[in-house]
JSON list of C-alpha atoms in Angstrom, two decimals:
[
{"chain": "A", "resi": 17, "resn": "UNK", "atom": "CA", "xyz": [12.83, 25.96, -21.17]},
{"chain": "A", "resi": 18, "resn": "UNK", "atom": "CA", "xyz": [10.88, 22.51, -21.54]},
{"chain": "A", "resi": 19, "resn": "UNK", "atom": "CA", "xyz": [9.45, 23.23, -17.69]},
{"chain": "A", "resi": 20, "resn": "UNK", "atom": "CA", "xyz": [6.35, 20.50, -16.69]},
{"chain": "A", "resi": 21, "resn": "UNK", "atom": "CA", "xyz": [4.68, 21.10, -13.23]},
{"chain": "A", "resi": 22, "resn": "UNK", "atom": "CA", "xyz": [2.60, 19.02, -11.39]},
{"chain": "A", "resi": 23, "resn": "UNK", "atom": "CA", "xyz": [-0.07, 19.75, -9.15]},
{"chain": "A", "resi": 24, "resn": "UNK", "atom": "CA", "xyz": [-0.16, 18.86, -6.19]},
{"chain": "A", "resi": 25, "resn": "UNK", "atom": "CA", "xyz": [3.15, 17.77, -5.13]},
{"chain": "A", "resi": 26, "resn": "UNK", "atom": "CA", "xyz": [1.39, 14.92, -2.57]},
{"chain": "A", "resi": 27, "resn": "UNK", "atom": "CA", "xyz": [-2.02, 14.27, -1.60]},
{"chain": "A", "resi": 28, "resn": "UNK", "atom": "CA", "xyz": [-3.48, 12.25, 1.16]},
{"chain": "A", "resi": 29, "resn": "UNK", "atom": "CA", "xyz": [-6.82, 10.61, 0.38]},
{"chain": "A", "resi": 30, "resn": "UNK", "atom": "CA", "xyz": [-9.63, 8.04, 1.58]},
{"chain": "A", "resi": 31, "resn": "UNK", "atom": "CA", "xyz": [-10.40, 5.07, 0.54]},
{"chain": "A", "resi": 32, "resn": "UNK", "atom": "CA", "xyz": [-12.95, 5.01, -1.92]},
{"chain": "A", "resi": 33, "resn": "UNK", "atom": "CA", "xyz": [-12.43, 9.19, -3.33]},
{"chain": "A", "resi": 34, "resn": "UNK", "atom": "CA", "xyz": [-11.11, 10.11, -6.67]},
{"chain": "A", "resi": 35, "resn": "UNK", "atom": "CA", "xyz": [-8.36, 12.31, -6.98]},
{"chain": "A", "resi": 36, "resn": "UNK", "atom": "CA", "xyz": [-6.55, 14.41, -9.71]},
{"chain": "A", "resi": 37, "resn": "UNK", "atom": "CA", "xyz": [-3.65, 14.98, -10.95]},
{"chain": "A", "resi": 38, "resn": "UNK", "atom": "CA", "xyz": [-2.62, 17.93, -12.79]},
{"chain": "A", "resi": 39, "resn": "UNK", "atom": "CA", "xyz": [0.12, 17.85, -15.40]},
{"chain": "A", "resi": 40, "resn": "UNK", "atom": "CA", "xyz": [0.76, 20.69, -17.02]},
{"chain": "A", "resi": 41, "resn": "UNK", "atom": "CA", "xyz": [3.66, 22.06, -19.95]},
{"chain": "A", "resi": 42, "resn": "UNK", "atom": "CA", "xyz": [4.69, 25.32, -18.45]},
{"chain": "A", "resi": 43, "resn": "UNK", "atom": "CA", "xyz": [6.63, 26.97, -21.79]},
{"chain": "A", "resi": 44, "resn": "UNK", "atom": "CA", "xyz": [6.05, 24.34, -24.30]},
{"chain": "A", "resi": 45, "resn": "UNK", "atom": "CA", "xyz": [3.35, 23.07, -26.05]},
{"chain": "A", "resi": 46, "resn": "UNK", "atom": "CA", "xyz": [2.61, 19.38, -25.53]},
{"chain": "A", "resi": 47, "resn": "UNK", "atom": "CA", "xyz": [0.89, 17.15, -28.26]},
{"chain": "A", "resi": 48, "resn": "UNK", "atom": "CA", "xyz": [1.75, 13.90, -26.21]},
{"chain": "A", "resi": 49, "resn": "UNK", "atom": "CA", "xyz": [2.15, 13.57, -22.33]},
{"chain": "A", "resi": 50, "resn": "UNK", "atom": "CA", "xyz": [2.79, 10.49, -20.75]},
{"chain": "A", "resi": 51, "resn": "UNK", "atom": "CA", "xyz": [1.74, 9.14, -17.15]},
{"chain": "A", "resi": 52, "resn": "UNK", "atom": "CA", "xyz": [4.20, 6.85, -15.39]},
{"chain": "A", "resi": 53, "resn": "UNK", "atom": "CA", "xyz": [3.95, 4.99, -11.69]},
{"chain": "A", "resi": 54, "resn": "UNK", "atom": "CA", "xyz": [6.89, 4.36, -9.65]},
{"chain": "A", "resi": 55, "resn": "UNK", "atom": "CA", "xyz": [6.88, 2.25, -6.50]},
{"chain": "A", "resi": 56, "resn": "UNK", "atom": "CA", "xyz": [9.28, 2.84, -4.07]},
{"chain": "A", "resi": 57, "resn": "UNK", "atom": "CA", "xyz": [12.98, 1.91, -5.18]},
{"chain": "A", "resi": 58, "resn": "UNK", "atom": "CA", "xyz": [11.84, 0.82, -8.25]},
{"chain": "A", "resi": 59, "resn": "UNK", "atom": "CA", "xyz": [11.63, 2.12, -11.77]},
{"chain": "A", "resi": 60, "resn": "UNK", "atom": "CA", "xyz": [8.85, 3.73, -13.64]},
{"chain": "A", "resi": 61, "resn": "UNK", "atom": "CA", "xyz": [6.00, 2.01, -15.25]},
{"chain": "A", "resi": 62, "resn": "UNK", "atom": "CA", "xyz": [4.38, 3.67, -18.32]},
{"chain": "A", "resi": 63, "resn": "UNK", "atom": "CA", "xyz": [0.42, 3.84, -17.81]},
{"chain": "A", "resi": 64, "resn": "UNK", "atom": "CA", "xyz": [-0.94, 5.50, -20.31]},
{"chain": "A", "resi": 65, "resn": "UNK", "atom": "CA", "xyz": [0.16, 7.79, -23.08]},
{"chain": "A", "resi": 66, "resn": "UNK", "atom": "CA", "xyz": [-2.21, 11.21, -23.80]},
{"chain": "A", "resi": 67, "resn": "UNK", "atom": "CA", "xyz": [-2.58, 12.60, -26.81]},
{"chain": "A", "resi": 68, "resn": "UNK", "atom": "CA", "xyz": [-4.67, 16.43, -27.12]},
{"chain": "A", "resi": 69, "resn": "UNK", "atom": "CA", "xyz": [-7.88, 16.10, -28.04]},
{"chain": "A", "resi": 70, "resn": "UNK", "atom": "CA", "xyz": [-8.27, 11.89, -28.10]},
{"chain": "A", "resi": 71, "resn": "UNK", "atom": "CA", "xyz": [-8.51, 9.41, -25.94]},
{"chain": "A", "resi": 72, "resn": "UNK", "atom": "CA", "xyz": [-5.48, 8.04, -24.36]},
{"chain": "A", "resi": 73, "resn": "UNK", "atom": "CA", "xyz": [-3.77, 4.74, -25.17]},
{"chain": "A", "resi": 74, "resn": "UNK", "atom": "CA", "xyz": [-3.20, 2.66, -21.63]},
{"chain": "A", "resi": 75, "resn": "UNK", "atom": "CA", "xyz": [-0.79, 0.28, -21.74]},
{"chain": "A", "resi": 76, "resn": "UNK", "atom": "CA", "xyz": [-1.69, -3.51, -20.77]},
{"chain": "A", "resi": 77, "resn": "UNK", "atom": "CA", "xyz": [-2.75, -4.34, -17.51]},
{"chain": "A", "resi": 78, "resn": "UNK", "atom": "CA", "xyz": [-3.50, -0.89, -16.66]},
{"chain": "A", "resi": 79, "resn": "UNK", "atom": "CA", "xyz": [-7.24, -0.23, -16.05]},
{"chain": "A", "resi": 80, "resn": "UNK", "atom": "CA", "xyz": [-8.75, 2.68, -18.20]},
{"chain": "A", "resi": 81, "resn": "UNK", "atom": "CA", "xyz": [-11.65, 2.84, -16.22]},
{"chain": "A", "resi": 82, "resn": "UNK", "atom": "CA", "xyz": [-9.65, 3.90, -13.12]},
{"chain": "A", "resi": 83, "resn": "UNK", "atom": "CA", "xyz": [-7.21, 5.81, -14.49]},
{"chain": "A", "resi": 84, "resn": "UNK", "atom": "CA", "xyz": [-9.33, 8.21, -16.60]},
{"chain": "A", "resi": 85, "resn": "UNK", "atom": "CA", "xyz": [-6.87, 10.62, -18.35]},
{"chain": "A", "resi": 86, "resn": "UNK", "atom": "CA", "xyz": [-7.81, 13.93, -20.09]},
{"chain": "A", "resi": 87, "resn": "UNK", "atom": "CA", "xyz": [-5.66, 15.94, -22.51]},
{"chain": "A", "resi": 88, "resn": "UNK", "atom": "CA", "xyz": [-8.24, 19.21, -23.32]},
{"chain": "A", "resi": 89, "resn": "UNK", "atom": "CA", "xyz": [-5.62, 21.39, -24.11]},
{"chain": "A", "resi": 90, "resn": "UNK", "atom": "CA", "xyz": [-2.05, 21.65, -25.55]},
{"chain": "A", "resi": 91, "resn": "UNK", "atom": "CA", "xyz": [-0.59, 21.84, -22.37]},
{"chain": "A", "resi": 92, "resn": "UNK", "atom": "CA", "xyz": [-2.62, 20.15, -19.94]},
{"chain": "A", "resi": 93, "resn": "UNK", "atom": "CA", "xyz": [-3.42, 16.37, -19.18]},
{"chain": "A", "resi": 94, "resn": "UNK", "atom": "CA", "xyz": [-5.24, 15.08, -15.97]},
{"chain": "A", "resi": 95, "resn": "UNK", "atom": "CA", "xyz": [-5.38, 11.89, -14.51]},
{"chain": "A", "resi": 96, "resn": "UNK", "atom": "CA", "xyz": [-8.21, 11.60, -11.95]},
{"chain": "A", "resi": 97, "resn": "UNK", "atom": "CA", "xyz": [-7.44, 8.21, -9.78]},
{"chain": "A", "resi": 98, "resn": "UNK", "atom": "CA", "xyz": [-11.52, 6.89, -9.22]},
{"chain": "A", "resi": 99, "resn": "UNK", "atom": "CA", "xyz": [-12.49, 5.01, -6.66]},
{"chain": "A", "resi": 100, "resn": "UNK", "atom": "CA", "xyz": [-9.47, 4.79, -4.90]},
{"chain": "A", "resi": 101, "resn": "UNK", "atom": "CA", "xyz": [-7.64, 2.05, -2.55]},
{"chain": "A", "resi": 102, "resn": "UNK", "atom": "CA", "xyz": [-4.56, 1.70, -0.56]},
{"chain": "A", "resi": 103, "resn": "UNK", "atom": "CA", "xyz": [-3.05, -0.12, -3.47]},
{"chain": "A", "resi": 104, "resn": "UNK", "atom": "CA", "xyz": [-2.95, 2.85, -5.70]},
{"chain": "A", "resi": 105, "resn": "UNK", "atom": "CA", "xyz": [-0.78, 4.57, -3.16]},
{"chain": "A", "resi": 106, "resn": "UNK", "atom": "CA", "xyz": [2.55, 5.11, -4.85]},
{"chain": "A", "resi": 107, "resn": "UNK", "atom": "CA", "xyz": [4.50, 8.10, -7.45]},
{"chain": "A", "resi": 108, "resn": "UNK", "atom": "CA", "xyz": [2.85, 9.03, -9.78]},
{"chain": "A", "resi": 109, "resn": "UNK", "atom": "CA", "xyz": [5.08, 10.97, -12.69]},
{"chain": "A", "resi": 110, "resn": "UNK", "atom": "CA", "xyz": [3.85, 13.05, -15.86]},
{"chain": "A", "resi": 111, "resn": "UNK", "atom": "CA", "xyz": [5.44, 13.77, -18.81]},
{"chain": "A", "resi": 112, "resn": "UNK", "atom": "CA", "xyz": [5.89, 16.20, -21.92]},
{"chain": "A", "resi": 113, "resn": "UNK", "atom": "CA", "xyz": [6.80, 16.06, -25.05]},
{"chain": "A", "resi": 114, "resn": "UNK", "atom": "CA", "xyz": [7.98, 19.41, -27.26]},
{"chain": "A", "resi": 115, "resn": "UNK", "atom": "CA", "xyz": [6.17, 19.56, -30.30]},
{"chain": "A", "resi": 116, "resn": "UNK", "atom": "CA", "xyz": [8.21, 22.12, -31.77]},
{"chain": "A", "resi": 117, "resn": "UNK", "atom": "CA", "xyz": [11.46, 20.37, -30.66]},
{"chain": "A", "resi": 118, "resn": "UNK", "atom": "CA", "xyz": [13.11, 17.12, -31.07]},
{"chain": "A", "resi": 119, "resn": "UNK", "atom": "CA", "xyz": [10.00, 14.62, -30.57]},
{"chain": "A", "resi": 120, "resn": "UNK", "atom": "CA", "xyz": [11.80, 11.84, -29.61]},
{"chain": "A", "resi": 121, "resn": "UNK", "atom": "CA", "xyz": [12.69, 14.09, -25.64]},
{"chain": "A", "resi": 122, "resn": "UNK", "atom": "CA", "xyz": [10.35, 13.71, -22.67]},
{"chain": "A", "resi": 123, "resn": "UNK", "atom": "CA", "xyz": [10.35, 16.25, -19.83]},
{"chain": "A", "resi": 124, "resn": "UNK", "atom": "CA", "xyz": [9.25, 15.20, -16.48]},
{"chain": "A", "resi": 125, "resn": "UNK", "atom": "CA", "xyz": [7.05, 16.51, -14.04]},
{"chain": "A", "resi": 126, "resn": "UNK", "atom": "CA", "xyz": [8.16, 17.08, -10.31]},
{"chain": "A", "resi": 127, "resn": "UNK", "atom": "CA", "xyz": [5.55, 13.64, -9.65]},
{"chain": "A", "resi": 128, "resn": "UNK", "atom": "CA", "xyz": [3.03, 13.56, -7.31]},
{"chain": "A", "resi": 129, "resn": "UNK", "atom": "CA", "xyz": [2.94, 10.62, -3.96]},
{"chain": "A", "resi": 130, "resn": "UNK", "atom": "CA", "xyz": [-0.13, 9.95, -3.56]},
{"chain": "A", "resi": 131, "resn": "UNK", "atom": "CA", "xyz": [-1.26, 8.18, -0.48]},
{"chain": "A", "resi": 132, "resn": "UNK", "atom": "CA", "xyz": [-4.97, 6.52, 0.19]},
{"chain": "A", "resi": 133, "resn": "UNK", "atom": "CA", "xyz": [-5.93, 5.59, 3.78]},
{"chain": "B", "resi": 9, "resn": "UNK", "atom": "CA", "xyz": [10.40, -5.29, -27.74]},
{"chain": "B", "resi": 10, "resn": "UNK", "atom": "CA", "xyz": [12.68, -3.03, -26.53]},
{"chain": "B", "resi": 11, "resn": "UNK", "atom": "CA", "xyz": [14.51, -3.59, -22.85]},
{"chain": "B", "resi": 12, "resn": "UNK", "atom": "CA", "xyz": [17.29, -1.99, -20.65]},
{"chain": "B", "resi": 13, "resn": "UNK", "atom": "CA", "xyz": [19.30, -3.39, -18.24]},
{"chain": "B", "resi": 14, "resn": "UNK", "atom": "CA", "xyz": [20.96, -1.35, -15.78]},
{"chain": "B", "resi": 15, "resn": "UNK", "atom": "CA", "xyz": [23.12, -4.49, -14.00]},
{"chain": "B", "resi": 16, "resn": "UNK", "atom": "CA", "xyz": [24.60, -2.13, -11.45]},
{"chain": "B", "resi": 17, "resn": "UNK", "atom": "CA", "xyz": [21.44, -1.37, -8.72]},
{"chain": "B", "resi": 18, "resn": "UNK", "atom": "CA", "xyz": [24.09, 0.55, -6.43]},
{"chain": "B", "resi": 19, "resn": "UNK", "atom": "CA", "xyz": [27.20, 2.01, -6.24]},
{"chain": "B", "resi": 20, "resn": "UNK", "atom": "CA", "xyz": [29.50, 4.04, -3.97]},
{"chain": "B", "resi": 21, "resn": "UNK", "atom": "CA", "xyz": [31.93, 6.01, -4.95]},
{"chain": "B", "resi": 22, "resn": "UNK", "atom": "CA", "xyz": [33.99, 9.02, -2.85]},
{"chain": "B", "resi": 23, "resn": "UNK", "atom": "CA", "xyz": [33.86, 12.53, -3.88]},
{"chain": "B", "resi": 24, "resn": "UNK", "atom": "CA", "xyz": [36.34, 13.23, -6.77]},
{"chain": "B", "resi": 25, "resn": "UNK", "atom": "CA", "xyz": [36.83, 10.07, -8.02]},
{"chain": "B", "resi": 26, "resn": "UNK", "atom": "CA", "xyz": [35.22, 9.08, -11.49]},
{"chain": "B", "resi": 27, "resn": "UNK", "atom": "CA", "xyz": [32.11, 7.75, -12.11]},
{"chain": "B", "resi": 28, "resn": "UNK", "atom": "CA", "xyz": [30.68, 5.07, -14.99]},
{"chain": "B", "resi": 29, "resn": "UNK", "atom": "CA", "xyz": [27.31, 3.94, -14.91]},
{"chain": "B", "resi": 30, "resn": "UNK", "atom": "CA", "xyz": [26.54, 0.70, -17.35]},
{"chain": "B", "resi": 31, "resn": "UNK", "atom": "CA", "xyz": [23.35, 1.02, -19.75]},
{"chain": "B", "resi": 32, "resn": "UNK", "atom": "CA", "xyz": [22.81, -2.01, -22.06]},
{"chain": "B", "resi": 33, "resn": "UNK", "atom": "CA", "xyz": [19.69, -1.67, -24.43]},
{"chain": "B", "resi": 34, "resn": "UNK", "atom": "CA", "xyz": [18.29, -4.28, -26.78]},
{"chain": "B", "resi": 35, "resn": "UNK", "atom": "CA", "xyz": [16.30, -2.48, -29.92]},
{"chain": "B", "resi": 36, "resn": "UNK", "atom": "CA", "xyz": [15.21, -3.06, -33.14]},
{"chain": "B", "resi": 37, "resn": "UNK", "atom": "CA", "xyz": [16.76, -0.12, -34.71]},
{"chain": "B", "resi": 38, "resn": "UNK", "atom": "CA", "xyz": [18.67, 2.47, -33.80]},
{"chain": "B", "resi": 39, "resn": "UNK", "atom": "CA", "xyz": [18.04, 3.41, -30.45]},
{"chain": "B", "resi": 40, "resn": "UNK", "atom": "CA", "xyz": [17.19, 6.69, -29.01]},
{"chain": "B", "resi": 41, "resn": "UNK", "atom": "CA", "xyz": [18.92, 6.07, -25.69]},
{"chain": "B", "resi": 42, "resn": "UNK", "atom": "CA", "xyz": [18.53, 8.63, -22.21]},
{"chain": "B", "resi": 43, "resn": "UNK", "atom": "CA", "xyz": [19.91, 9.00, -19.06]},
{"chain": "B", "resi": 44, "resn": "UNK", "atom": "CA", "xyz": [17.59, 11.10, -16.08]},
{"chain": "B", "resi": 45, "resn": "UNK", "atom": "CA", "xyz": [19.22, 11.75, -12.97]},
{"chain": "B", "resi": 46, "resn": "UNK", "atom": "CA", "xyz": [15.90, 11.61, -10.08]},
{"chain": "B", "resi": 47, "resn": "UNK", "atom": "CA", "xyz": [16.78, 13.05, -6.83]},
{"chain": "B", "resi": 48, "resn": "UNK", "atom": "CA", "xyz": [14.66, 11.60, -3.74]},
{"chain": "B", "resi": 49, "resn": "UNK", "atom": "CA", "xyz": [11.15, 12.60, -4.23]},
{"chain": "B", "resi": 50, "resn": "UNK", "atom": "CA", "xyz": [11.48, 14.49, -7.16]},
{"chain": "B", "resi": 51, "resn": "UNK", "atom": "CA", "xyz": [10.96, 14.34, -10.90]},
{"chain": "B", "resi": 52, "resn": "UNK", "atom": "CA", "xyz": [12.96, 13.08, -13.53]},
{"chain": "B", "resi": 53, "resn": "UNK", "atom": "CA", "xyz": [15.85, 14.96, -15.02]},
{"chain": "B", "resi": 54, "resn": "UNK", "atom": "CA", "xyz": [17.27, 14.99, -18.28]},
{"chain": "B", "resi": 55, "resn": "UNK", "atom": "CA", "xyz": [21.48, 14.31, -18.13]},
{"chain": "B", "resi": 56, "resn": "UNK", "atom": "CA", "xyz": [22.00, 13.80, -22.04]},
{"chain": "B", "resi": 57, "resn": "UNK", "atom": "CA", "xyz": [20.59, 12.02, -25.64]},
{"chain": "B", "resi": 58, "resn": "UNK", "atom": "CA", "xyz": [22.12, 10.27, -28.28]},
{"chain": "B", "resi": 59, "resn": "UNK", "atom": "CA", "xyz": [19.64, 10.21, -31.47]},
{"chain": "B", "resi": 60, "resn": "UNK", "atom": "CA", "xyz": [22.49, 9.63, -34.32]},
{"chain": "B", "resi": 61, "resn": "UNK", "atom": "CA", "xyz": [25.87, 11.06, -34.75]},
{"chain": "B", "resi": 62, "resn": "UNK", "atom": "CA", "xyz": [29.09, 11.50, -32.93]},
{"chain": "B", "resi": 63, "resn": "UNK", "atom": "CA", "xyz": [28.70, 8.45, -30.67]},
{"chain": "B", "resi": 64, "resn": "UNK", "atom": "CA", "xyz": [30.55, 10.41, -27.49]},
{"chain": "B", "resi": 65, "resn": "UNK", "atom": "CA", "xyz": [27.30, 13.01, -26.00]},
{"chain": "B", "resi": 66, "resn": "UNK", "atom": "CA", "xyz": [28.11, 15.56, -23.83]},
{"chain": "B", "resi": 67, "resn": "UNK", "atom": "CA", "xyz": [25.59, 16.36, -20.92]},
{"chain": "B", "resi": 68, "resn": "UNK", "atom": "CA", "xyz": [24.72, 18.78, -17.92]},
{"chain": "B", "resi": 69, "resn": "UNK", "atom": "CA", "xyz": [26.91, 18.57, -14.74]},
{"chain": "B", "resi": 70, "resn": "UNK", "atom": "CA", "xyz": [29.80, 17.28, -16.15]},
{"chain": "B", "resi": 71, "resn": "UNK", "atom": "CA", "xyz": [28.45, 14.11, -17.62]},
{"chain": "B", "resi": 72, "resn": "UNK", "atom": "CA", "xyz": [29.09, 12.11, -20.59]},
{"chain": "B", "resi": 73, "resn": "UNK", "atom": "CA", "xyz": [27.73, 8.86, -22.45]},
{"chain": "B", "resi": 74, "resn": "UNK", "atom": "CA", "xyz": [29.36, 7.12, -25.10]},
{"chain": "B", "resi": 75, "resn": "UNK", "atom": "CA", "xyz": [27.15, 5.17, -27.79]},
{"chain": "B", "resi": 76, "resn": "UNK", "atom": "CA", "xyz": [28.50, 1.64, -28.87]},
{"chain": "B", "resi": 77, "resn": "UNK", "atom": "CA", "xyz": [26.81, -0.15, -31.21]},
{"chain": "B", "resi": 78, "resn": "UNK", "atom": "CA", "xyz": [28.86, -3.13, -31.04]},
{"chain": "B", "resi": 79, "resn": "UNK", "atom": "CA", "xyz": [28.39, -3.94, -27.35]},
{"chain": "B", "resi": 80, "resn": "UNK", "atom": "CA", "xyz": [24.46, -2.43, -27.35]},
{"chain": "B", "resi": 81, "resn": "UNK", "atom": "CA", "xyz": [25.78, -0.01, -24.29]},
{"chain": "B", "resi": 82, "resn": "UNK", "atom": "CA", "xyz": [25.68, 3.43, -23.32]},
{"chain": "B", "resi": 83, "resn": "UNK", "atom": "CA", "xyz": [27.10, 4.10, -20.48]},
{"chain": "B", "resi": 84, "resn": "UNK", "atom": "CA", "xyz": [27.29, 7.29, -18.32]},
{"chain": "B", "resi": 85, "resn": "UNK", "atom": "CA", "xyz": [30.53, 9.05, -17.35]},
{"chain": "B", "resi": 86, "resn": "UNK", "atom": "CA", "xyz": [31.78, 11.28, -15.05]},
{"chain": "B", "resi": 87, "resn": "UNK", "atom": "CA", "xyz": [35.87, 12.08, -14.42]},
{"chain": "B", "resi": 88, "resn": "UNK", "atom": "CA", "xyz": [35.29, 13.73, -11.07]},
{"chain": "B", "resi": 89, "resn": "UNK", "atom": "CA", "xyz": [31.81, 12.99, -8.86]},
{"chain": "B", "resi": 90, "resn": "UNK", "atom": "CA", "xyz": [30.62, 15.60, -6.68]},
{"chain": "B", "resi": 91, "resn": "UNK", "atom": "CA", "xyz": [28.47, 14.77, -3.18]},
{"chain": "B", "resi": 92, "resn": "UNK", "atom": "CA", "xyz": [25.47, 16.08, -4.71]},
{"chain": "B", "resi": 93, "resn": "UNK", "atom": "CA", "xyz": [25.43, 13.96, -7.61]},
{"chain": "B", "resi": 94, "resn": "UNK", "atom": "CA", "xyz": [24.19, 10.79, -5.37]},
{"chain": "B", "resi": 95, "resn": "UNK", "atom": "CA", "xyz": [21.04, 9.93, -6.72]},
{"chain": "B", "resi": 96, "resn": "UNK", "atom": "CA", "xyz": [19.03, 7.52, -8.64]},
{"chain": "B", "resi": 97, "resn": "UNK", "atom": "CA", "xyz": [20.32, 7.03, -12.18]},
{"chain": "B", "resi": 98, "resn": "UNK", "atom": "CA", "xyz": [18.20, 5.44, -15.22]},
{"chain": "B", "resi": 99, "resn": "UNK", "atom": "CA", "xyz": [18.82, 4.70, -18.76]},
{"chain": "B", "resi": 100, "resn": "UNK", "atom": "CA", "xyz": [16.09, 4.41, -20.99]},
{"chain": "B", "resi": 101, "resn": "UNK", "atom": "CA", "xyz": [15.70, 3.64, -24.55]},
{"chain": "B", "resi": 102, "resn": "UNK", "atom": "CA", "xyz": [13.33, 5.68, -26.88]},
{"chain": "B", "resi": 103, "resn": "UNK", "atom": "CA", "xyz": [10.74, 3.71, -28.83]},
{"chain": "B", "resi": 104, "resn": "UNK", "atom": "CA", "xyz": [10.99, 5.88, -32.80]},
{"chain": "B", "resi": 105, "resn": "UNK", "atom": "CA", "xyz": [7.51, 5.27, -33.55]},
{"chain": "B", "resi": 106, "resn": "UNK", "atom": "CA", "xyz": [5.39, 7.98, -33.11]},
{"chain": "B", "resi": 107, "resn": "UNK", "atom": "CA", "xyz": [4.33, 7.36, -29.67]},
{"chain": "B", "resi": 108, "resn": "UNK", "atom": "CA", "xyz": [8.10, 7.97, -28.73]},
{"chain": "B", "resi": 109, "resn": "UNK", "atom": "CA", "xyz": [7.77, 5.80, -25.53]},
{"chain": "B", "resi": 110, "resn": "UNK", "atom": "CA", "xyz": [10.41, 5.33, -23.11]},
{"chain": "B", "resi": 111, "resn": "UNK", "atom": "CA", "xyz": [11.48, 1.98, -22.09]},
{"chain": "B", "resi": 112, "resn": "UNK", "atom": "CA", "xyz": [13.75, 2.76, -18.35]},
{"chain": "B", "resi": 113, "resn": "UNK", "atom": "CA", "xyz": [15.91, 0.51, -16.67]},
{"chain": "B", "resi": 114, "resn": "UNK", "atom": "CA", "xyz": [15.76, -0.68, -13.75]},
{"chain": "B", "resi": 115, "resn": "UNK", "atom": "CA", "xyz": [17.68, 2.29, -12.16]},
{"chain": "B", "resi": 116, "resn": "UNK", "atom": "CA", "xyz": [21.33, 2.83, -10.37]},
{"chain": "B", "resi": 117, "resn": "UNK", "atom": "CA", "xyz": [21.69, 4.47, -7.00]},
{"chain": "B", "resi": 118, "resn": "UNK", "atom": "CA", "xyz": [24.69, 6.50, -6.82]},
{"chain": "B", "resi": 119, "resn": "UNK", "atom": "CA", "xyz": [26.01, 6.88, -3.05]},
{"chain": "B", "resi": 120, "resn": "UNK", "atom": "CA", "xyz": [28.97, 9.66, -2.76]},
{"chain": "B", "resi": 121, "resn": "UNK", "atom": "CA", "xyz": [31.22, 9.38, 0.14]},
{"chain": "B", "resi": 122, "resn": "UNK", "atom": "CA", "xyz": [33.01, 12.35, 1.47]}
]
């Protein structure tokens, strides 16, 4: 149980296209999901937290307008990378947390590398 | 605000012998404390949680952690490593508001020698 996919696994884009990211709760519903970055050899960064059905809460420095996150559905958040540059090229991890379980547990996503050109 | 330090950024150890990987937290509270295991190019996985109670948690693979309050550490324990535990290690501490996020460390890499 508590699976979270991502999709897809890497993506190679221009400069200047958006992109998505799929992160989706495969046998759990998911109130919250959370969107981390990870450069390489280095930890995660927390981005943004998504909550179904409102807007997500980006943590500081991170640009909302960039970074647009949507959570329609109780086990589905996107994050759609606009406008992209070779700077946004990095890991980009999702992930879930059980609201019938133990709220306090996150389960990650597989991640997606991203790389812009 | 909450913060982990991981002060260990790599270790190698040979197959069979034991493992400990140092987690020290500063929080508030009580601390929800994690460890995830992250393989190269792959997601996080979940080794084992403390929330409250006995203070010794078992986990998946073998591992262990042991909660003390008194030294703000939980480190990660293993009696016997196996070459396909090297990986990247990270501790994180649980925020218990009700956005629940994690704080991680800085991470461990674990090299296994045969």
């Amino acid at each position: 149980g508590a699976v979270v996919s991502q999709h897809p696994s890497r993506v190679i884009c221009k400069s200047g296209t958006s992109v998505k990211i799929e992160c989706r709760s495969l046998d759990f519903q998911a109130t919250t999901m959370f969107w981390y970055r990870q450069f390489p050899k280095q930890s995660l960064m927390l981005m943004a937290t998504s909550n179904e059905g409102s807007k997500a809460t980006y943590e500081q420095g991170v640009e909302k307008d960039k970074f647009l996150i949507n959570h329609a559905s109780l086990t589905l958040s996107t994050l759609t990378v606009t406008s992209a540059h070779p700077e946004d090229s990095s890991f980009y991890i999702c992930s879930a947390r059980d609201r019938q379980g133990t709220r306090e547990t996150q389960y990650f996503g597989p991640g997606t590398r991203l790389l812009v050109l | 605000a909450q913060s982990v330090t991981q002060p260990d950024i790599h270790i190698t150890v040979s197959e069979g012998a034991s493992l400990e990987l140092r987690c020290n937290y500063s929080y508030g509270a009580t601390p929800y404390l994690f460890w995830y295991v992250q393989s190269p190019g792959q997601g996080l996985q979940l080794l084992l949680k403390y929330f409250s109670g006995d203070t010794l948690v078992q986990g998946i693979k073998g591992f262990e952690a042991e909660f003390k309050r008194s030294q703000s550490s939980f480190n990660l324990r293993k009696p016997s490593v196996h070459w396909s535990d090297a990986a990247e290690y990270f501790c994180a501490v649980g925020d218990t508001g009700t956005a629940s996020k994690l704080t991680f460390g800085t991470g461990t890499r674990l090299q296994v020698t045969l």
